[in-house]
XYZ file of C-alpha atoms in Angstrom:
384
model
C -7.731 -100.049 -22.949
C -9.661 -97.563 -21.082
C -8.338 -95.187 -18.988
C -7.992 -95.708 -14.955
C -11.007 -93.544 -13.055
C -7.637 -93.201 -10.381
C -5.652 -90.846 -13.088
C -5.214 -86.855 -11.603
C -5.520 -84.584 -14.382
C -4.705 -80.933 -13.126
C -6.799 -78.665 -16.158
C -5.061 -75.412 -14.576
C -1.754 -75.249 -15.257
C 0.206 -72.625 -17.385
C 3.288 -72.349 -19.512
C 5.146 -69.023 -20.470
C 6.763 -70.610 -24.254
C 9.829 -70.102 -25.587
C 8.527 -67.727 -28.260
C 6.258 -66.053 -25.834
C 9.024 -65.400 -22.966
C 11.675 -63.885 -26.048
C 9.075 -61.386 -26.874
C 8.726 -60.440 -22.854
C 12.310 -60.487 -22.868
C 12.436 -58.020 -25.536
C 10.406 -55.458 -23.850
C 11.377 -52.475 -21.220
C 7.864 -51.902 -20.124
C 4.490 -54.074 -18.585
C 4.371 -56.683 -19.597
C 7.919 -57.863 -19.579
C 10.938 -60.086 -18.057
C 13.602 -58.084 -16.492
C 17.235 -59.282 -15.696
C 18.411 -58.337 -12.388
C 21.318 -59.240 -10.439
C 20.662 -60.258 -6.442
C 22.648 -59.285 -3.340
C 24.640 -62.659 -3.569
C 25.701 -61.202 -7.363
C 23.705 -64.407 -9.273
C 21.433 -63.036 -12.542
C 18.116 -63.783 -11.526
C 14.926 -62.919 -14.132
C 11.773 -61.287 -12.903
C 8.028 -61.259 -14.718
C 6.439 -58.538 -14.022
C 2.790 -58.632 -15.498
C 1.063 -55.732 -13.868
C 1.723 -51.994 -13.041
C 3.243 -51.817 -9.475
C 4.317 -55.348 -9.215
C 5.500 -55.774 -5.013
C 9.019 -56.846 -5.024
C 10.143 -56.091 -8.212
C 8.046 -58.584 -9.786
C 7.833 -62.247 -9.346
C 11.323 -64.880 -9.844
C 11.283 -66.902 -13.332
C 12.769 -69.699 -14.472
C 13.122 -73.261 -16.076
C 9.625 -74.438 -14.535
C 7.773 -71.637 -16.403
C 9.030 -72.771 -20.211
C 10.825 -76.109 -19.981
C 8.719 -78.583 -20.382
C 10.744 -81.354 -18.852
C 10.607 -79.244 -15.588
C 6.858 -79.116 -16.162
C 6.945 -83.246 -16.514
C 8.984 -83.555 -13.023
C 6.396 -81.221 -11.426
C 3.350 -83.411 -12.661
C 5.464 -87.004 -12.113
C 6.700 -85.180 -8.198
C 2.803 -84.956 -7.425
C 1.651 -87.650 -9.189
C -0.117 -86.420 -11.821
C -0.728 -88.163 -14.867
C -2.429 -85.518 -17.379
C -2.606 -81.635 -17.606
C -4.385 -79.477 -20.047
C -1.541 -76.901 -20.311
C -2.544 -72.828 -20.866
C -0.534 -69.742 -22.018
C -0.532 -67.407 -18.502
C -1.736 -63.993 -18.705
C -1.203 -61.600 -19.503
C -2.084 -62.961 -23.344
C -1.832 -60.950 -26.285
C -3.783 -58.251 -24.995
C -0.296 -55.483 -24.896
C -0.033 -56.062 -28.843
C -1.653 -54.360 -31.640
C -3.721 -56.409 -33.805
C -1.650 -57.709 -36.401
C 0.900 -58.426 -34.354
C -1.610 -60.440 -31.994
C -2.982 -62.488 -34.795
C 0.753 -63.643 -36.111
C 1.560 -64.472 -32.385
C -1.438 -66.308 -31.671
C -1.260 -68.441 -34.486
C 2.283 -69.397 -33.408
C 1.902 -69.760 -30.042
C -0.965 -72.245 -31.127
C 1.232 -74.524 -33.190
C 3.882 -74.412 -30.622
C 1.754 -75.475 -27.789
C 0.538 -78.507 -29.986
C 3.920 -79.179 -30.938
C 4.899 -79.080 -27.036
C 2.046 -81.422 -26.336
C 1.955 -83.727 -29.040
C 5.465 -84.785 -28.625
C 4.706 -85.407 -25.041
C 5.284 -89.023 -23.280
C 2.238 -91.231 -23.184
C 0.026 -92.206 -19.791
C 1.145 -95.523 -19.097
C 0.355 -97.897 -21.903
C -1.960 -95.763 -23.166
C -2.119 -93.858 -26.522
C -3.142 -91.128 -24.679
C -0.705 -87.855 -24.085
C 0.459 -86.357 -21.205
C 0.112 -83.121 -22.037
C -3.114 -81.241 -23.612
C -3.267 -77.657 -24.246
C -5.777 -74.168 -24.382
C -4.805 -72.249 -27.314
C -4.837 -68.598 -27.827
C -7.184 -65.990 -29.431
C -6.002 -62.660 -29.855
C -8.891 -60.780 -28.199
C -7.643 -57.261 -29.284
C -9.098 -53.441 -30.403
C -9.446 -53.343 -33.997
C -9.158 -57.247 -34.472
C -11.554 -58.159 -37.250
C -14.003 -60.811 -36.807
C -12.736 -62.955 -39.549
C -9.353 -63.089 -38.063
C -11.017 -64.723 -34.834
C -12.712 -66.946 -36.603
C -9.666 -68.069 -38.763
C -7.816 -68.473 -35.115
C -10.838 -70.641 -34.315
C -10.196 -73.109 -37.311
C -6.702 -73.596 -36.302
C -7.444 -74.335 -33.053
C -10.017 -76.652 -33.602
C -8.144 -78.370 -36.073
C -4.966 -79.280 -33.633
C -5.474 -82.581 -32.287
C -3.864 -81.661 -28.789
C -5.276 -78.659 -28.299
C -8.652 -78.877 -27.009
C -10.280 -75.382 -25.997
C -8.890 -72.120 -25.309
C -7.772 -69.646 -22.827
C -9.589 -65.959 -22.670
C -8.749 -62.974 -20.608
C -12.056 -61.285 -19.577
C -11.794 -57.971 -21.808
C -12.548 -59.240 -24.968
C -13.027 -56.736 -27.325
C -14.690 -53.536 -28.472
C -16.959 -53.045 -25.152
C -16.229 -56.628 -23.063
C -16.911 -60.397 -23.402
C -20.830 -59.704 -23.101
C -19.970 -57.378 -26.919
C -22.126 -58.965 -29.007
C -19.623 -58.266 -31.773
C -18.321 -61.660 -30.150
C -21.282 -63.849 -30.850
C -20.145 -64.980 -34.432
C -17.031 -66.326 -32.206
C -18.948 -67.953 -29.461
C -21.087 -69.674 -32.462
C -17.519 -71.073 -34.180
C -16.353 -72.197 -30.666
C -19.701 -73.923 -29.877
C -19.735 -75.559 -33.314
C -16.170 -76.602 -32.843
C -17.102 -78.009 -29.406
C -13.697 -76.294 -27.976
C -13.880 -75.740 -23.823
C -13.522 -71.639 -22.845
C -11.473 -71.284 -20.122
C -12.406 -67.772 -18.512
C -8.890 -66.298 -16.337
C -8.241 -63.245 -14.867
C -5.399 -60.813 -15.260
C -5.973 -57.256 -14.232
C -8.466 -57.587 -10.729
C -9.814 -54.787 -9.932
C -9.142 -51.244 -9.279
C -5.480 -50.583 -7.283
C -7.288 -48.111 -5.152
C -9.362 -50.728 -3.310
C -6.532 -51.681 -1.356
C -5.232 -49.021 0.267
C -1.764 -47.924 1.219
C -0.688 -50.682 3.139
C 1.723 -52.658 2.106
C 0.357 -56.475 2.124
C 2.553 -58.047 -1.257
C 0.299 -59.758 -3.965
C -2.037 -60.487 -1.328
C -5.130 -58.603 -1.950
C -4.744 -58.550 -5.880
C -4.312 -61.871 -6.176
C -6.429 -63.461 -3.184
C -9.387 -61.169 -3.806
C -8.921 -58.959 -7.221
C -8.660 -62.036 -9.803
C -11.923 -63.989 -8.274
C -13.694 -60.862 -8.255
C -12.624 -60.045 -11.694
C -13.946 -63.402 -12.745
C -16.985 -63.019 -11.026
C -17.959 -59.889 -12.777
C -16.939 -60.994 -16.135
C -18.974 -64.266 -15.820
C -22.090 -62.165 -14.965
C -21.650 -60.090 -17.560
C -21.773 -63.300 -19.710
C -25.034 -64.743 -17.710
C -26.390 -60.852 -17.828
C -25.405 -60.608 -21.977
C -27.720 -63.750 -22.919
C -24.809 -65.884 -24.352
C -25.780 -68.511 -22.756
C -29.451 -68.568 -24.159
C -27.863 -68.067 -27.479
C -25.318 -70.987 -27.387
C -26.575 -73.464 -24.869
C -24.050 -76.084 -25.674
C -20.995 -72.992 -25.356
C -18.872 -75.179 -22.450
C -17.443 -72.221 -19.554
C -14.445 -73.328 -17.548
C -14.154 -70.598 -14.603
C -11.035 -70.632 -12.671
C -10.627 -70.079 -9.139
C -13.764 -71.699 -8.385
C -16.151 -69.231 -9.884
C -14.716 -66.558 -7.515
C -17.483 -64.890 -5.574
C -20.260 -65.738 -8.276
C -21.876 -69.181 -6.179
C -22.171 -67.002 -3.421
C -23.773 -63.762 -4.991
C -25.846 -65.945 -7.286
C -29.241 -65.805 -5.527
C -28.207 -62.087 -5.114
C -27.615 -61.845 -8.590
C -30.977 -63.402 -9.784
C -32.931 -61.004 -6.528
C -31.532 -58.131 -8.018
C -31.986 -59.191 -11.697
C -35.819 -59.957 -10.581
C -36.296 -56.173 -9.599
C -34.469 -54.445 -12.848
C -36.557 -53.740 -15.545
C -33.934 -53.163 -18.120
C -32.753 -56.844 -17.473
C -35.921 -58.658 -15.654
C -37.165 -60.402 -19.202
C -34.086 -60.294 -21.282
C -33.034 -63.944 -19.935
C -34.923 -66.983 -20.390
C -34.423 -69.140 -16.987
C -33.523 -67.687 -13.352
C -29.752 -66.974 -13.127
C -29.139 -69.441 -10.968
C -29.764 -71.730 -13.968
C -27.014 -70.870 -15.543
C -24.186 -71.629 -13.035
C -25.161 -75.341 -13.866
C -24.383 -74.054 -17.496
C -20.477 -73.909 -16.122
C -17.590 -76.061 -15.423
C -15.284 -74.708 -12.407
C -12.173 -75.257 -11.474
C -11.311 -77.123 -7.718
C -8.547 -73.971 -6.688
C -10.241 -72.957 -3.690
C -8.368 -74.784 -1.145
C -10.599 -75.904 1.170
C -13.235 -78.819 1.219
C -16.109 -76.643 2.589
C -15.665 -74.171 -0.071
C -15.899 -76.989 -2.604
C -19.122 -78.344 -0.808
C -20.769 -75.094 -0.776
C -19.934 -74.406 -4.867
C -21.369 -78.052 -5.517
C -24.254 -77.424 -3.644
C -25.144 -73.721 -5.677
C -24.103 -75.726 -8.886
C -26.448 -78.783 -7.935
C -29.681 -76.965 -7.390
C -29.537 -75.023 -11.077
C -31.770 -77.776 -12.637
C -34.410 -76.280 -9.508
C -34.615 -72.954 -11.366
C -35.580 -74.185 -15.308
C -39.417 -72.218 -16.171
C -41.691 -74.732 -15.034
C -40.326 -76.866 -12.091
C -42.232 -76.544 -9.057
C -40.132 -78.618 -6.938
C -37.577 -77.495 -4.435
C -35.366 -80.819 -3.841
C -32.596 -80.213 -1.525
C -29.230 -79.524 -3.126
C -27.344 -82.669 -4.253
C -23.619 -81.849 -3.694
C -22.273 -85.332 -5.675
C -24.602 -83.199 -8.666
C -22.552 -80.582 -8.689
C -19.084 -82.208 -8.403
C -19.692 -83.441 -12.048
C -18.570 -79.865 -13.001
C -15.338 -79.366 -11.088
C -12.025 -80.559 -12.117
C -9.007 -80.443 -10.179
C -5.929 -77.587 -10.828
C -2.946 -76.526 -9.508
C -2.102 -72.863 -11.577
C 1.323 -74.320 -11.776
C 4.307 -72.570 -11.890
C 2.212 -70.083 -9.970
C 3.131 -69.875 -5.796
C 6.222 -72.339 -5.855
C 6.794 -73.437 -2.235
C 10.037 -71.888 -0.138
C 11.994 -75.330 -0.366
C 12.764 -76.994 -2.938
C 12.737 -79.977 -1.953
C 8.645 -79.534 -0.578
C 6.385 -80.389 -2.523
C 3.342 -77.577 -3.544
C 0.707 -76.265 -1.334
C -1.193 -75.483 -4.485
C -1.166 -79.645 -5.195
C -1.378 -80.848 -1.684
C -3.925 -78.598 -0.523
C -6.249 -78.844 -3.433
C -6.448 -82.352 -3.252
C -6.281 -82.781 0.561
C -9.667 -80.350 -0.253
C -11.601 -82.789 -2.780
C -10.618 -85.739 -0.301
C -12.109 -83.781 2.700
C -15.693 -82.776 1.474
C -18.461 -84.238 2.902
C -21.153 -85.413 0.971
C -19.054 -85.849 -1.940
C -18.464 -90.528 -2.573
C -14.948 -92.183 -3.660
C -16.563 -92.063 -7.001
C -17.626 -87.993 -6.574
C -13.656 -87.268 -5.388
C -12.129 -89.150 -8.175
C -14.468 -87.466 -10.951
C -12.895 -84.140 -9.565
C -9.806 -85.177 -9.439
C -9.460 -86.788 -13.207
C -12.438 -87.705 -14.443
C -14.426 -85.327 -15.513
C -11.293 -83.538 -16.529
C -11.214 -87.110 -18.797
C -14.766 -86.664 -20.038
C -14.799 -82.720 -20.664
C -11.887 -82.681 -22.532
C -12.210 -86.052 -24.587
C -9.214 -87.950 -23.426
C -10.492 -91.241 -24.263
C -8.505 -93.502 -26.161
């Protein structure tokens, strides 16, 4: 029976595991959870992930391990799948042994929490999908990555990975990495680029404005550089069929991209190293819809519609095709990420994003309802 083109599959959703939030537990410094009491004398846990976390960090619980709470979110919004990811920040606080283990167990647990998941309706297809892990740290050997590769391709429910955007040695753009890109391309396993660390504190100021600014601003614009880095480094030349999820939209990189490919134009150190424009290669990408608003979501469908414009040869300039470019953008909700005030509201994070695909203009029935399942479907082989 094949699945419903209706079904809402949310592709950007996260999970702290059991074995994951013990070893967080276990720590005293960044990353780690921290028991604190609260003014009403209740035990309350608090993730803190970054250096100078506002408030003391952010409030954890049930929704960010339990999988059953992870079940009444998706069945509360009415969504049917999600491809589930570890949240940042990763393995990248461990030393390399240590990383390796973890991965690999992480990776078996998150098939273990997908695979004995409920079923979609009649269907023999799972609820839950997951991202696995690679341990992207200094002085991790090649073969090790490689080996992490295997596993991962070789657990049915898991189908891709989630990557910080540090890599190793000097970056994602390393080309230490390209044996890795090759196994991941081979494997046909979906890259899901996230962000963790922003950018530089200092670019804020003094003011006191929460997670704001870091979060708002510093992860799409970490994002943005590491994917250039990526268009700048050749990898996509190199491994054309290498599939790039992006979250948070792309951050800034649809609206630098002609400023990207100007500015590439007029540098000699970079002006012949690519093959195509590099507007070409944002239709080389897969984005998330986390952008909250249905003229952003026009305007990224529109840069991602007009890459096929910019392959050596074409001569036409046909207007930008917005329904194009929805093909590659798949619906998220970076659950258990910005949990609304009530608890009996439902998310802003679900609501708005989908209130967004609904509203774009341009975009048919059949456009929306790729975003909001369907290509999800088709990307990540859900078929029965």
């Amino acid at each position: 029976m094949p699945l419903s083109a209706k079904l809402v599959v949310d592709i950007h959703t996260h999970v702290y595991l059991p074995r994951y939030a013990a070893l967080l537990r276990s720590r005293s410094s960044v990353p780690f959870i921290r028991s604190t009491t609260t003014h009403q004398g209740t035990s309350e846990d608090r993730l803190l992930i970054l250096d100078h976390e506002p408030s003391g960090g952010r409030p954890v619980g049930a929704q960010y391990w339990d999988r059953e709470e992870k079940l009444k979110f998706m069945d509360k919004h009415g969504i049917d799948i999600s491809i589930v990811s570890s949240a940042n920040p990763w393995l990248d606080f461990l030393p390399a042994s240590q990383a390796r283990t973890l991965a690999s167990e992480l990776n078996n647990d998150l098939e273990q929490y997908c695979s004995t998941s409920p079923v979609v309706g009649n269907h023999k297809v799972k609820r839950l999908y997951g991202l696995g892990l690679l341990p992207l740290v200094p002085e991790i050997t090649t073969s090790a990555l490689l080996e992490i590769v295997r596993q991962i391709g070789s657990l049915p429910h898991l189908r891709g990975l989630i990557m910080g955007t540090r890599g190793i040695g000097k970056g994602l753009d390393d080309e230490a990495l390209d044996p890795v890109w090759a196994a991941i391309e081979n494997a046909g396993l979906i890259v899901f680029l996230h962000p963790h660390y922003g950018v530089d504190g200092s670019a804020w100021g003094d003011k006191g404005n929460g997670h704001v600014l870091p979060l708002a601003l510093g992860f799409p614009f970490e994002t943005t550089t590491a994917a250039t880095r990526l268009i700048l480094s050749g990898v996509f030349d190199k491994f054309p069929s290498l599939r790039l999820l992006l979250a948070h939209s792309g951050g800034a990189l649809p609206a630098l991209s002609s400023r990207l490919a100007s500015c590439i134009g007029h540098d000699p150190i970079v002006a012949s190293r690519l093959k195509h424009d590099a507007r070409y290669y944002l239709g080389k990408l897969y984005l998330d819809a986390v952008a909250y608003g249905p003229e952003e979501l026009g305007f990224v469908s529109d840069v991602i519609s007009r890459a096929e414009r910019y392959k050596p040869g074409t001569s036409t300039k046909n207007a930008a095709n917005r329904s194009v470019g929805s093909k590659r953008m798949l619906f998220g909700t970076d659950h258990p990420f910005f949990p609304p005030l009530s608890s009996s509201n439902k998310w802003a994070s679900v609501t708005e994003n989908l209130e967004a695909i609904a509203d774009v203009e341009g975009w048919s029935e059949e456009d929306k309802d790729g975003v909001r399942g369907r290509n999800a479907i088709s990307l990540f082989n859900l078929e029965e």
